XYZ file of C-alpha atoms in Angstrom:
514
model
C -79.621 -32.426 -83.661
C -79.235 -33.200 -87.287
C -78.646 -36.954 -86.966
C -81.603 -39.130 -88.149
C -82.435 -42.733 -87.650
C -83.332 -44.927 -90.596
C -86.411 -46.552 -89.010
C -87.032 -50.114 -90.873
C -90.434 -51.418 -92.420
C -92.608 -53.470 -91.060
C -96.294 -54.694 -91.326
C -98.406 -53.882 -88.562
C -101.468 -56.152 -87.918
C -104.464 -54.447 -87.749
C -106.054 -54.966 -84.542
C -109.714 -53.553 -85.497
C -112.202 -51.844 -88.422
C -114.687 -49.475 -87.503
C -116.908 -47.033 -88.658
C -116.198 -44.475 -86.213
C -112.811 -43.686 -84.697
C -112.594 -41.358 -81.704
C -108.828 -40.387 -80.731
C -108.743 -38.967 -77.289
C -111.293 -39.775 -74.115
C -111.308 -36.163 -72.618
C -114.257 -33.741 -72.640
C -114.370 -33.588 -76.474
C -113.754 -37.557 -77.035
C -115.570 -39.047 -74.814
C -118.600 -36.731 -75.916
C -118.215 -37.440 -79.471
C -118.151 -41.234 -78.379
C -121.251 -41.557 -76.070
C -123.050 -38.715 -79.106
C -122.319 -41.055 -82.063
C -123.757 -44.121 -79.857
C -126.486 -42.120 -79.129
C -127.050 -41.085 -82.473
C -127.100 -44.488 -83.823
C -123.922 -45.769 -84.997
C -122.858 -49.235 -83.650
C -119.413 -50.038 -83.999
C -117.036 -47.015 -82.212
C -113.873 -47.233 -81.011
C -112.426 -44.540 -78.100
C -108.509 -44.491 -77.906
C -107.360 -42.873 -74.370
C -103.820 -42.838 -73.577
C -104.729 -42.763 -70.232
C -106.840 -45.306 -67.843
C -109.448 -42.953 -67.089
C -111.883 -40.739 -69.284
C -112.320 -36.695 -69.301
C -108.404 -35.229 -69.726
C -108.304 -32.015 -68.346
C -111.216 -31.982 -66.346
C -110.568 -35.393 -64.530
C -107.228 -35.592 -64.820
C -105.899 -32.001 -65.389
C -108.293 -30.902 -62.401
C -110.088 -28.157 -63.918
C -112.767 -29.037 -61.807
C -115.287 -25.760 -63.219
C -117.062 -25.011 -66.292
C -118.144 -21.751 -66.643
C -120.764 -19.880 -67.976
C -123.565 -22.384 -69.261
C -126.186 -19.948 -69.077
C -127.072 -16.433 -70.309
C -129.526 -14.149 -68.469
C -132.344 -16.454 -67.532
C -131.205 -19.473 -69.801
C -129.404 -22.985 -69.979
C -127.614 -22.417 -73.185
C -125.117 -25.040 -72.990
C -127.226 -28.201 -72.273
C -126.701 -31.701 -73.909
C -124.064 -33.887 -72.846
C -122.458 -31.089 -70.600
C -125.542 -30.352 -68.577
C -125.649 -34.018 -67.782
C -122.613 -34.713 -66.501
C -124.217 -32.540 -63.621
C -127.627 -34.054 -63.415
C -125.843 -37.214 -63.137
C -123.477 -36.406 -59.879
C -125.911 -34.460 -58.437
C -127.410 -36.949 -56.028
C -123.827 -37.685 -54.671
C -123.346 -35.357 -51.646
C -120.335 -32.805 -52.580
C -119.862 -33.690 -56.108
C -121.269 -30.758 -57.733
C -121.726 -27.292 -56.074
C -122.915 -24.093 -58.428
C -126.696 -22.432 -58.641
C -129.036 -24.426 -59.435
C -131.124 -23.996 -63.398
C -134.402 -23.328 -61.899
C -132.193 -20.225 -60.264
C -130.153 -18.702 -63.040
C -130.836 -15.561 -64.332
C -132.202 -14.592 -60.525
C -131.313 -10.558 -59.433
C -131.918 -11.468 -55.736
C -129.122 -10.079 -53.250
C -130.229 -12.560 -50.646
C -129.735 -15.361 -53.817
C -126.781 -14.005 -54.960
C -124.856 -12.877 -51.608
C -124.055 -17.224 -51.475
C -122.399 -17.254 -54.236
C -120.679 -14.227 -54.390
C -117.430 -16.107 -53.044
C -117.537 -18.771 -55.876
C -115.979 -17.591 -59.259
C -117.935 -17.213 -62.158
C -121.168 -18.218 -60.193
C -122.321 -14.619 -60.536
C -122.347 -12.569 -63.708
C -119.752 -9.760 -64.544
C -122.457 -7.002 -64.780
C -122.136 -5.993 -68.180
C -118.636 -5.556 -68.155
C -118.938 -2.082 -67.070
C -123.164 -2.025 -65.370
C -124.888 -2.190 -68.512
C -126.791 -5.229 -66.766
C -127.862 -6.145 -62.768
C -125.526 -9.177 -61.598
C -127.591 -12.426 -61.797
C -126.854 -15.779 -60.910
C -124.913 -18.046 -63.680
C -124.874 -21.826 -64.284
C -120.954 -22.535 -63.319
C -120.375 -25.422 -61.482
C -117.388 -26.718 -59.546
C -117.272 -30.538 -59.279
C -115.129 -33.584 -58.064
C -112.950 -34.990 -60.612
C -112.410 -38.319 -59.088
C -116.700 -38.643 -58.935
C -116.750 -37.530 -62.858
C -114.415 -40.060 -63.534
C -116.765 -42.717 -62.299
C -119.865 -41.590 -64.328
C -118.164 -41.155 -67.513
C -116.864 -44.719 -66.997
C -120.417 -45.723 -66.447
C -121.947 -43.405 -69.415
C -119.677 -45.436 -71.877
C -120.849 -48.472 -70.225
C -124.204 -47.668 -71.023
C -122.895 -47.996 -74.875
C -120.842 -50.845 -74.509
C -123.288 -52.539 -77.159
C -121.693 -49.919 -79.378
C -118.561 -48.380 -78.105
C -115.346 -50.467 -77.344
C -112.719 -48.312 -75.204
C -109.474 -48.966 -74.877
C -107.404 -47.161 -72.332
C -103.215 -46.995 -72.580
C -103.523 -46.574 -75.908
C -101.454 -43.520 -77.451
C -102.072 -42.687 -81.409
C -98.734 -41.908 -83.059
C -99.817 -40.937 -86.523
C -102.733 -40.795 -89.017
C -103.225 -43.354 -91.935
C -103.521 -41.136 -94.857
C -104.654 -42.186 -98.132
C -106.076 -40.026 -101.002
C -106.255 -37.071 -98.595
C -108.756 -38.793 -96.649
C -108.072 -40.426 -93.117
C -108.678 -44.194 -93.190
C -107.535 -45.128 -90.030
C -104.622 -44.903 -87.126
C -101.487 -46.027 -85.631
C -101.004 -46.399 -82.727
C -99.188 -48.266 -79.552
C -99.477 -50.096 -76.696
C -97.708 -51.997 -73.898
C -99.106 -55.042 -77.280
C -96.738 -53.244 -79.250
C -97.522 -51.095 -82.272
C -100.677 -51.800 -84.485
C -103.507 -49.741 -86.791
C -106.802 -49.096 -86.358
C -108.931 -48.822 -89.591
C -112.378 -46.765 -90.078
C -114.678 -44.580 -92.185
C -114.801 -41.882 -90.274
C -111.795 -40.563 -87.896
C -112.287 -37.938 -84.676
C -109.515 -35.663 -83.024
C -109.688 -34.781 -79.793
C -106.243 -34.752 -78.689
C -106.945 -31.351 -77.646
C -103.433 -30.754 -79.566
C -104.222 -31.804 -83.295
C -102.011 -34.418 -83.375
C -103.902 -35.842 -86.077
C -104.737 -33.070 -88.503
C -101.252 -31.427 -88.062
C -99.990 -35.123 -89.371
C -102.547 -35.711 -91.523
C -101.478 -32.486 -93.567
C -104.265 -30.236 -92.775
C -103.029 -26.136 -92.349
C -103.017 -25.141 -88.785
C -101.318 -22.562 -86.420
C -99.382 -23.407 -83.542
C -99.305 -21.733 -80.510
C -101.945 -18.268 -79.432
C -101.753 -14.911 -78.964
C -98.936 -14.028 -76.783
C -100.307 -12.330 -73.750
C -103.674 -14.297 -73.054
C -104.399 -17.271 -70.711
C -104.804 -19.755 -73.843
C -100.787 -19.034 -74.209
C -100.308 -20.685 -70.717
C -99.530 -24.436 -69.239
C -100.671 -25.546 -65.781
C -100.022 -27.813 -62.915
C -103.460 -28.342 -60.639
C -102.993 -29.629 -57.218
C -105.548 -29.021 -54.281
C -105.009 -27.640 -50.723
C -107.344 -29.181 -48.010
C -108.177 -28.141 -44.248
C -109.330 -24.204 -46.061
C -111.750 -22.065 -44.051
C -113.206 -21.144 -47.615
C -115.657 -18.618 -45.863
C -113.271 -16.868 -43.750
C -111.435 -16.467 -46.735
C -114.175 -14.629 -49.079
C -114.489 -12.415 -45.776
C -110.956 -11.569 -45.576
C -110.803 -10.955 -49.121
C -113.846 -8.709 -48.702
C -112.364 -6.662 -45.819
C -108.417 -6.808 -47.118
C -108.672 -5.410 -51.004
C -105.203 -4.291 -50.783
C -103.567 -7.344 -48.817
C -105.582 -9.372 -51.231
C -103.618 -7.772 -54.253
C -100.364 -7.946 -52.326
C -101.145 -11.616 -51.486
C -101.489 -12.556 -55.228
C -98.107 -10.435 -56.156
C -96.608 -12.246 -52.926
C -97.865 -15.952 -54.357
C -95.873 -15.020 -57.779
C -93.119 -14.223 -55.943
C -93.023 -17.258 -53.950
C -93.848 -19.657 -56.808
C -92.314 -17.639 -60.011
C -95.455 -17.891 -61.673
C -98.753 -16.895 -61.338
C -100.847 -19.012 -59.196
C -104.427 -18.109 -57.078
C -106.150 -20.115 -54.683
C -109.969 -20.681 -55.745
C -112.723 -22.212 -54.682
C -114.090 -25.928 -55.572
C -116.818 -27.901 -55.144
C -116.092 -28.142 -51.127
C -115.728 -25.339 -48.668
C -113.005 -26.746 -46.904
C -110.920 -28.033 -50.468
C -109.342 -24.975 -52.490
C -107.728 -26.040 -55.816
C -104.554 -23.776 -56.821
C -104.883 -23.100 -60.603
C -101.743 -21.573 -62.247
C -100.188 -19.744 -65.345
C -96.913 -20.477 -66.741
C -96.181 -18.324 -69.641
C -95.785 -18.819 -73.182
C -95.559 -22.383 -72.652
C -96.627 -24.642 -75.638
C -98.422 -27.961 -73.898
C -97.396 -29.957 -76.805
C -93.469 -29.444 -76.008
C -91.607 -31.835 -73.908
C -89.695 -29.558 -72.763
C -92.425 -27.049 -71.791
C -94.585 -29.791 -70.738
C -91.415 -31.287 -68.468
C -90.692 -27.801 -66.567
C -94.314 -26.737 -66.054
C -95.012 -29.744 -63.920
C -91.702 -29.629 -62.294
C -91.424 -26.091 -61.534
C -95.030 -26.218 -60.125
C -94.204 -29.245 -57.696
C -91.099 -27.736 -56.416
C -92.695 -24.554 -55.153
C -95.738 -26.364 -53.855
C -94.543 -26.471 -49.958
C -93.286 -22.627 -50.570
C -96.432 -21.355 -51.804
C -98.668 -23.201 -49.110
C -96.699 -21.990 -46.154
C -96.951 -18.238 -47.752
C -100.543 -18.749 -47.424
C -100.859 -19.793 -43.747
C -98.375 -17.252 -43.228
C -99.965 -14.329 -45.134
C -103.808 -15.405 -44.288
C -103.808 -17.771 -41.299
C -107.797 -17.196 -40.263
C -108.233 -19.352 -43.392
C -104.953 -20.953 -44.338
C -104.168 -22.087 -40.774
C -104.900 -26.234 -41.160
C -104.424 -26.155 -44.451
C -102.017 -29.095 -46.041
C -101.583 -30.257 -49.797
C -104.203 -32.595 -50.447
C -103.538 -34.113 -54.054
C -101.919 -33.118 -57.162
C -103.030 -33.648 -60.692
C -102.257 -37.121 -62.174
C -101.818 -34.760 -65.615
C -100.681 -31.612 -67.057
C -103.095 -28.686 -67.202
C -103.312 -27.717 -71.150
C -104.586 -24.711 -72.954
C -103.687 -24.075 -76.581
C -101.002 -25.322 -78.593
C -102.034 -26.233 -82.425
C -105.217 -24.326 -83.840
C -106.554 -25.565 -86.620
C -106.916 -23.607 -89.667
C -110.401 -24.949 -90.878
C -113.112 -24.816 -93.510
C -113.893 -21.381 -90.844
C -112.044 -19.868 -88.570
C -113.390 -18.296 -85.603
C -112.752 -14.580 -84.183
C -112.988 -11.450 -82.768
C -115.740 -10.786 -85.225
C -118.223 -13.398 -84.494
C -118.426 -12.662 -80.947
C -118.685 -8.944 -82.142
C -120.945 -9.223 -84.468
C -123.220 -11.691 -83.779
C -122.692 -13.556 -87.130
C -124.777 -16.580 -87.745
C -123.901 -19.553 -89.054
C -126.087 -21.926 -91.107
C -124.201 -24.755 -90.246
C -124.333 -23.666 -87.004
C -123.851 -26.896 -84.012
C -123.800 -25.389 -80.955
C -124.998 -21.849 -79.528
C -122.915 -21.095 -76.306
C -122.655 -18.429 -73.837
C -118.678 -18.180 -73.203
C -116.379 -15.518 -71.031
C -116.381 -12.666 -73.522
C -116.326 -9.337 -72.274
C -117.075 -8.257 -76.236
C -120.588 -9.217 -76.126
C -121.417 -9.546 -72.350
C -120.673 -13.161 -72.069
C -123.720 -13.599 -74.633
C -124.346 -16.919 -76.807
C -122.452 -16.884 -79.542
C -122.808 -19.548 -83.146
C -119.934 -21.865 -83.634
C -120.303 -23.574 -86.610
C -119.721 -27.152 -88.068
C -116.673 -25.870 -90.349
C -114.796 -24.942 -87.501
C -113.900 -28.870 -86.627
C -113.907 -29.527 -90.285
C -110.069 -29.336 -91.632
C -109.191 -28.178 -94.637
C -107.659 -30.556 -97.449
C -108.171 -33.938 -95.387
C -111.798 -35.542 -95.828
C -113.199 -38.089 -93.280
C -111.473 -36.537 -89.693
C -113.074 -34.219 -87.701
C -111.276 -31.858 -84.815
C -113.398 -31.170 -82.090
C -112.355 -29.291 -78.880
C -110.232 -27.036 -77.660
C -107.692 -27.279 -80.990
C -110.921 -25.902 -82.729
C -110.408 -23.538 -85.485
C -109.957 -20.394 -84.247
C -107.322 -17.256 -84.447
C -104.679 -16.511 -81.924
C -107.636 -14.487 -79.971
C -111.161 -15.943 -80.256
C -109.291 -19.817 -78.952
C -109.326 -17.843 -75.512
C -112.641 -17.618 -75.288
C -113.386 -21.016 -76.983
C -110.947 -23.423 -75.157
C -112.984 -24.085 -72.862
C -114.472 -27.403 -71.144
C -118.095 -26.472 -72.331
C -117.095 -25.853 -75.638
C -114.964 -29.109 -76.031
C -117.932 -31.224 -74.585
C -120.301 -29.019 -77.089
C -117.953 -29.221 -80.113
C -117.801 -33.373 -79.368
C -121.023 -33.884 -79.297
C -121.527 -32.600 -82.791
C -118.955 -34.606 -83.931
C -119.949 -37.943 -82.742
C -123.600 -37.014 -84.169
C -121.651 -35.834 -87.313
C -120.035 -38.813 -87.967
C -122.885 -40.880 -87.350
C -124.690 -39.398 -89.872
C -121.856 -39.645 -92.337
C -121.505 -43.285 -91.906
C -125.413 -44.101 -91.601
C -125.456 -42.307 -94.774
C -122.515 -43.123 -96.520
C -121.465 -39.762 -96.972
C -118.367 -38.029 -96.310
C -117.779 -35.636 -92.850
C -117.484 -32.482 -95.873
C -120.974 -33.730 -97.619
C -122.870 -34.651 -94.300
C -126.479 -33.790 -94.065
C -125.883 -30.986 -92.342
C -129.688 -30.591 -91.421
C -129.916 -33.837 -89.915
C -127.411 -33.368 -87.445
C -128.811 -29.937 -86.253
C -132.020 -32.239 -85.355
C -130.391 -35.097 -83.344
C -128.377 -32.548 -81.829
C -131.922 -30.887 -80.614
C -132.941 -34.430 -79.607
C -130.208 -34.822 -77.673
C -131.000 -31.877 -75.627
C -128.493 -29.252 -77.744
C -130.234 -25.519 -77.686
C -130.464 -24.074 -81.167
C -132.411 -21.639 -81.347
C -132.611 -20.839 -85.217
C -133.189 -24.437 -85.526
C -137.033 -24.753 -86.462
C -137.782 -28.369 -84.321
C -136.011 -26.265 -81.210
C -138.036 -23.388 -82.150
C -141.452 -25.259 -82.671
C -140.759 -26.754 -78.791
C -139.418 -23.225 -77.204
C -138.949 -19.957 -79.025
C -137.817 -18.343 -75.833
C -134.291 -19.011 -76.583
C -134.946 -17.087 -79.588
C -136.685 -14.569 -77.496
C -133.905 -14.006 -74.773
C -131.227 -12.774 -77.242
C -133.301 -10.704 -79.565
C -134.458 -9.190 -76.070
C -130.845 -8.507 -74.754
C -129.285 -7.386 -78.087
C -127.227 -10.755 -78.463
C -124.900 -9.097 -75.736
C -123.992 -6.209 -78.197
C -124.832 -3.873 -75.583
C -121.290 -3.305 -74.207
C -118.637 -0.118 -74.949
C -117.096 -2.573 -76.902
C -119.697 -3.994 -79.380
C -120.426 -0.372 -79.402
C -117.027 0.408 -80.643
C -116.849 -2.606 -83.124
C -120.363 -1.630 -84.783
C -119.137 2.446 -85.176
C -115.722 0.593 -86.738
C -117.471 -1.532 -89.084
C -120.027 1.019 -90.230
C -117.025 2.967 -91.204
C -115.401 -0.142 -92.836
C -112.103 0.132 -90.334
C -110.861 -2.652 -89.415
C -111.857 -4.634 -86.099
C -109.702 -3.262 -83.093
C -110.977 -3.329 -79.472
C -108.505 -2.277 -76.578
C -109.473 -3.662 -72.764
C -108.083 -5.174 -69.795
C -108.273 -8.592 -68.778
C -110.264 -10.368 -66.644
C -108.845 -12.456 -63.609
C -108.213 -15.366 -64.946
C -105.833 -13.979 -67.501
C -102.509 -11.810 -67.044
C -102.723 -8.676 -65.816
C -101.799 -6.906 -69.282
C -103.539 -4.396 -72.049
C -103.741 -5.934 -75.453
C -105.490 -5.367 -79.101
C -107.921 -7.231 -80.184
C -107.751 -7.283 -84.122
């Protein structure tokens, strides 16, 4: 429509001044929160628009993170390997191998695990390495939800949360952020502070705020997709893996019939219980920052849910047989919709080419069949927008092209990308400088002593050079046909363009990768 609405002026109180500002409580918020606390600073505020803390991975139900580790190493540590350490002691919380077992070539080890996704490497993408157990772990939402309540209790010295709070817009002066507005069931009111952090997940800041971004991701990967979680209880999640392993071709025909049922793509996979199967699912070229995409993918997905379980006792009753819909995501599952356009932008090439980064804040090991799921260097000008000083955009609206977000989206990288953040903006206001002038040195060390792998980083180097070690050893991952192919294009200055298929957990389809 073309009609507008003359919306009239009106002072809004302030309800609070702080020095730092976190927008968003999910992996990336709530991380940059409990980091800045951590890191010193003393007077935070977290805005959730929900009443409970971690977004997707709480209340989205994507109840894995994949790929922490790299050959015999915990690359992605800090505030995401703690979430673990934390729930471990509560029976059925967590479920994935184990750090002092990662990196382990035992069949009898890695038979186990075989049935859990992700929990064993790919092999190389194509044998150039033995399978070896991975750090992935599978967890209960409802459980994380308690302990990052509790984490931010820890902080509540320095960190005041409040939940049912949604940000409508940035407070923009000078081209630097100074604060928020936002509402509440108290109405609407601003939020003023020196230093401002995004982690809507869908840059509703920065895109406000005027910083350049892109919307949406390349068209045929899984970043390009919306979800609806819900879980199926009563499963026979071993009987299952067997059938699987003795029915190849009924498998494949089960996952065309499941599309067929439901419309969409949709696959049953394992959690952090045997008997409790969550049912993750792709609806394509959906934009989670649409109502209207936003509206049909949860609608769509509810009204097939009774189809698409009876299919399954139908089509696989030895594991399906007692099975019955045991809950359904209290939220939306999100992928991409804004990237932003930082002071870097992320692609095809780092992961290629093993570029480093001096401003590099955290060194992870992500699902990229490029360079063998190796570590790869995301730097600090990645969150760091462009034109807009003071706001920082951790998580999965990183900067990042249409093809590198797919392999960056992720729930380690958000929780590793927050972290930095918080311990970025605690510097900046302990300092008094800006997020673009922060000492970038100083927050590579806190990062370190808050358990963050660097490995170039000479205080993580001093205390264990293995890191260092491991990926000179293994090539950085470049080992694979395609790093191959990328290092015989560069050398004869083409252009970057790698052709392969997809992995299961994105469509079934060849694309380029440029």
């Amino acid at each position: 429509m073309s009609k507008t609405y003359l919306e009239p002026s009106r002072p809004l109180p302030v309800e609070a001044e702080c020095d730092i500002l976190v927008v968003g409580g999910g992996a990336a918020g709530h991380s940059a929160a409990i980091a800045a606390a951590r890191a010193g600073a003393k007077n935070i505020i977290l805005l959730e628009r929900y009443g409970y803390m971690g977004g997707d991975v709480t209340g989205g139900y994507v109840i894995m993170v994949p790929n922490l580790s790299w050959y015999d190493k915990s690359f992605v540590r800090g505030l995401q390997e703690e979430w673990f350490t934390r729930l471990n002691p509560i029976p059925n919380a967590v479920r994935g191998p184990s750090l002092d077992k990662i990196g382990s070539t035992d069949p009898a080890l890695l038979h186990p695990w075989m049935a859990i996704h992700d929990c064993v490497s790919r092999g190389g993408f194509g044998g150039a390495k033995p399978n070896c157990l991975v750090r992935s772990v599978y967890f209960e939402p409802n459980q994380l939800k308690v302990e990052m309540d509790k984490m931010l209790l820890e902080h509540k010295d320095a960190i005041t949360v409040m939940c049912h709070s949604w940000v409508s817009g940035p407070i923009v002066e000078d081209g630097a952020v100074k604060g928020v507005i936002y509402e509440s069931k108290e109405g609407r009111k601003a939020i003023l502070a020196k230093q401002v952090i995004d982690a809507t997940g869908d840059g509703d800041l920065y895109s406000r705020a005027g910083a350049p971004y892109s919307s949406m991701s390349d068209g045929v990967t899984r970043a390009n997709t919306t979800a609806l979680v819900w879980r199926i209880g009563g499963v026979d999640g071993d009987a299952y893996y067997e059938w699987k392993q003795a029915h190849p071709a009924e498998m494949n025909a089960l996952r065309a019939g499941l599309q067929r049922t439901a419309g969409f793509r949709c696959v049953p996979m394992a959690s952090n219980q045997s008997d409790i199967f969550w049912m993750n699912n792709w609806h394509m070229n959906r934009d989670c920052s649409k109502v209207k995409d936003q509206t049909e993918t949860e609608m769509n997905t509810r009204a097939t849910m009774r189809e698409t379980l009876a299919y399954l006792k139908e089509a696989v009753p030895v594991a399906f047989r007692n099975a019955y819909l045991y809950d359904i995501a209290p939220q939306l599952g999100t992928r991409v919709s804004r990237r932003l356009k930082g002071e870097y932008v992320m692609t095809t090439a780092d992961f290629a080419y093993a570029i480093r980064h001096d401003d590099v804040i955290a060194w992870h090991s992500t699902i990229c069949q490029v360079n063998d799921c190796g570590p790869v260097e995301i730097p600090y000008r990645a969150i760091l927008p462009q034109g807009v000083e003071n706001l920082l955009c951790p998580g999965r609206h990183l900067s990042a092209d249409g093809v590198a977000i797919d392999w960056l989206d992720l729930i380690p990288q958000c929780v590793g990308t927050g972290q930095a953040a918080g311990v970025a903006a605690a510097v900046a206001v302990a300092d008094g400088s800006t997020a673009h002038g922060v000492d970038i040195r100083k927050v590579q060390d806190i990062l370190v002593d808050q358990d963050v792998p660097l490995p170039r980083n000479a205080k993580f180097a001093a205390k264990d050079p293995s890191y260092q070690e491991c990926v000179e050893a293994h090539e950085y991952g470049l080992y694979t046909d395609k790093a191959k192919l990328a290092k015989e294009q560069k050398e004869k200055g083409q252009a970057l363009n790698l052709e392969f298929q997809e992995d299961i957990n994105k469509p079934n389809v060849e694309r380029k990768l440029h």
